[in-house]
């Protein structure tokens, strides 16, 4: 107070300090001060007025006042910045906001979340926050307080706790999840990615950090990834060279890294992740290697230390980091994952990130939509189940390199191709199934409801029917067979799948579910919930009408209005007052309780009849309301008077001119007994329901195994339908390095041309037999790039276990497909088009093996012709002499054909243009042996609409170039000879 007074007197330039600081206060020089003593103390007319009793006035000169430091003799308590006191609900929310500071907090308060939307719209807003905006969301739910907790909380009915933190990689069963795609969460770990300060000094690290700008390519990295919605769990070892392609293949929605990563390696890894804008979650604490006991708490089947020893140290660390993160995000919610499956490079065909994009395996380069029209996924998909579609995507990304596995898959497809009745029966049964992988996982998390149980039972019933169907169509294995070897293989592939099905336990579970759940009652419950949600919508609309703007009203979703329009009220359907989802026969206790309830309901009917007779009116009813409890209600003015006379001692609780509500002890007593038995029925229903949930978890392994078999059957049937529609043939796979394709077709380009009414020209490919490199020349738009891609796609299809688009196909198993096709820069990484081209080329030349399949299109085009020819020749030279792999190399540098003319294992093929007498022309897409030295670029330019004067200038320049071409051609072989 005094400090404020001093400032008012001497102005803002005063050097006065607050006395509470217990420091000296300095008074600036002033000419004259008057002090007036009076009670109470206040400031008036620039003077200090203070004192007690009678008014007195004294005037002092400045020199009469004490000068210098004014000491503070009175100790004042230290100032405390006390936080304001909030109501309990708000304080709970504030505490959660501090605890989960990196998350958007949604707190449940009654029928709404505190962000202002009804509870049934949670999925809609989670989609916006989590899927669209990549935010983390902490969900705080209500929990009923016990009697003692109510006292402690000041009478609050509910406590609020965060039950789950939802992130893009930890989705469980949200409605907005893509049912046709896995939702993977990925953890990346490397021993050399952790700085010495966080794990002790490391000589290898010290040496690297002193000399290396970027990580060495052979540094070992462990990856672990899971899909919480299905329980799938994988690990894989990688290096810096393969990390980018591995991440692209997994397509994780969220990636976990440790904050203890060294800055040099952090930049390297983030540069890889940043190219595709991956969402990265940083863990602040160092990674610890968890024990098997911790793993086993989250796995459906325990693994021992011996099994864990098959994983690398980096994989174990990555898995531990992953499981710890999931456990924290689920906030104690139980989870059962499948045991981790270790992927090894030798088991699957490698398809690097550039090839996935260039071959448009999963999405088109034009729109980037997963499964978009024009992608291989779109062209192949004939699956009948959502989980089958996910398996298809997995097969496209990771074709097998195991001949037994590939041939078993092909046998299955051929079996269905030759047995139409069996295929149609299986397809019809598959259409009756649900996504059992995700259904089962919901129960392992304790989240499955009665509808999920019904869906699961129907899936089990379809599985049993499929098992019976397979048994009927398979011949009896009696040891004596007259079938051909091919037929025996086909039968065996089907028998292997059938033997993997576990029927006994799940079948009993399905029967118990059907016998326990009342589907009619379940439907009535949904109608009741629909009515309740409509009430909430009415409240929201009322609030908007009262306080919102026109824009707020317009923003009210169509879902809200639909709920209002379709609402079913209890007044119109009184049977909605009480619904039971369990059959009476589900347990002996339920039967007994329902019999008791039936007896009480009969008593209620008898009482109603008796009271109506006493009151002399049929308009008397016995009711229950949330606010009043059990009441008697009479409607009508005349009946009002009759009830008053008939029940003069009844206590009125609500009356109008025409209605009366009153208490009767008889009805209150009977109503209390009815309420009590309903509570017991609810408790028994919950007990039966939890028992069914427990049985699902006990059958977890069998149900998941059955689901995997259904997925494989679905995929085999879809490949069969595809082969029949598109005239695909069964490929022959072997261990050679020969690629023999007769009448090969591009699986997606062919479909696009047919939609336009045009025919696709098929072509042969015999690379690897006499020549392991084919050098292709020809005009622009004559199909060279299509030819390159179609042969790579045929290899992928064959090793997926699918028939292929050709008249005949014999393929040596490919360990890796590499593609350098198309042009694009990477401005995010400050890389020009030519730099991107060279990076992709470098990866191919360093990683391709004799068993690889390489396609390269126009290498060197991003620079000068001389440099481009030199780079192109160097690539051919390395592929021919070092990699020695099957390669298709397309170019417009015709000099390369002359420079490689003496290479015995290289063959030249070309496409052409056929010109008509009137100047018209058409492309001849049929591949022929030889060299085409005409690119016909000006024809394409004219088709594109380049102005004719510009075309004429280009023709003049081209003619001048052609005159000097012969000299350059003579020099090219000489240049090539120098490096042979």
Short mmCIF file of N, CA and C in Angstrom, two decimals, residues 570-571 577 623-631 663 675:
data_model
loop_
_atom_site.label_atom_id
_atom_site.label_comp_id
_atom_site.label_asym_id
_atom_site.label_seq_id
_atom_site.Cartn_x
_atom_site.Cartn_y
_atom_site.Cartn_z
N UNK A 570 -39.69 -43.41 -25.54
CA UNK A 570 -40.24 -44.42 -24.65
C UNK A 570 -41.74 -44.28 -24.51
N UNK A 571 -42.23 -43.04 -24.69
CA UNK A 571 -43.67 -42.86 -24.61
C UNK A 571 -44.37 -43.61 -25.73
N UNK A 577 -38.58 -49.44 -21.90
CA UNK A 577 -38.21 -49.10 -20.54
C UNK A 577 -37.21 -50.08 -19.97
N UNK A 623 -46.45 -45.88 -12.25
CA UNK A 623 -45.28 -45.46 -13.02
C UNK A 623 -44.05 -45.35 -12.14
N UNK A 624 -42.92 -45.20 -12.87
CA UNK A 624 -41.66 -44.86 -12.20
C UNK A 624 -40.99 -43.76 -13.00
N UNK A 625 -40.53 -42.71 -12.34
CA UNK A 625 -39.82 -41.61 -13.00
C UNK A 625 -38.51 -41.39 -12.27
N UNK A 626 -37.48 -40.90 -12.98
CA UNK A 626 -36.18 -40.71 -12.31
C UNK A 626 -36.24 -39.73 -11.16
N UNK A 627 -37.09 -38.70 -11.29
CA UNK A 627 -37.12 -37.68 -10.25
C UNK A 627 -38.03 -38.00 -9.09
N UNK A 628 -39.13 -38.71 -9.33
CA UNK A 628 -40.13 -38.94 -8.30
C UNK A 628 -40.16 -40.36 -7.77
N UNK A 629 -39.60 -41.30 -8.50
CA UNK A 629 -39.64 -42.69 -8.07
C UNK A 629 -40.94 -43.35 -8.49
N UNK A 630 -41.49 -44.22 -7.63
CA UNK A 630 -42.69 -44.97 -7.94
C UNK A 630 -43.93 -44.16 -7.53
N UNK A 631 -44.76 -43.81 -8.50
CA UNK A 631 -45.92 -42.96 -8.27
C UNK A 631 -47.15 -43.55 -8.94
N UNK A 663 -48.15 -40.65 -4.10
CA UNK A 663 -47.52 -41.85 -3.56
C UNK A 663 -48.56 -42.72 -2.88
N UNK A 675 -37.44 -53.11 -8.40
CA UNK A 675 -36.13 -52.50 -8.67
C UNK A 675 -35.00 -53.41 -8.19
#
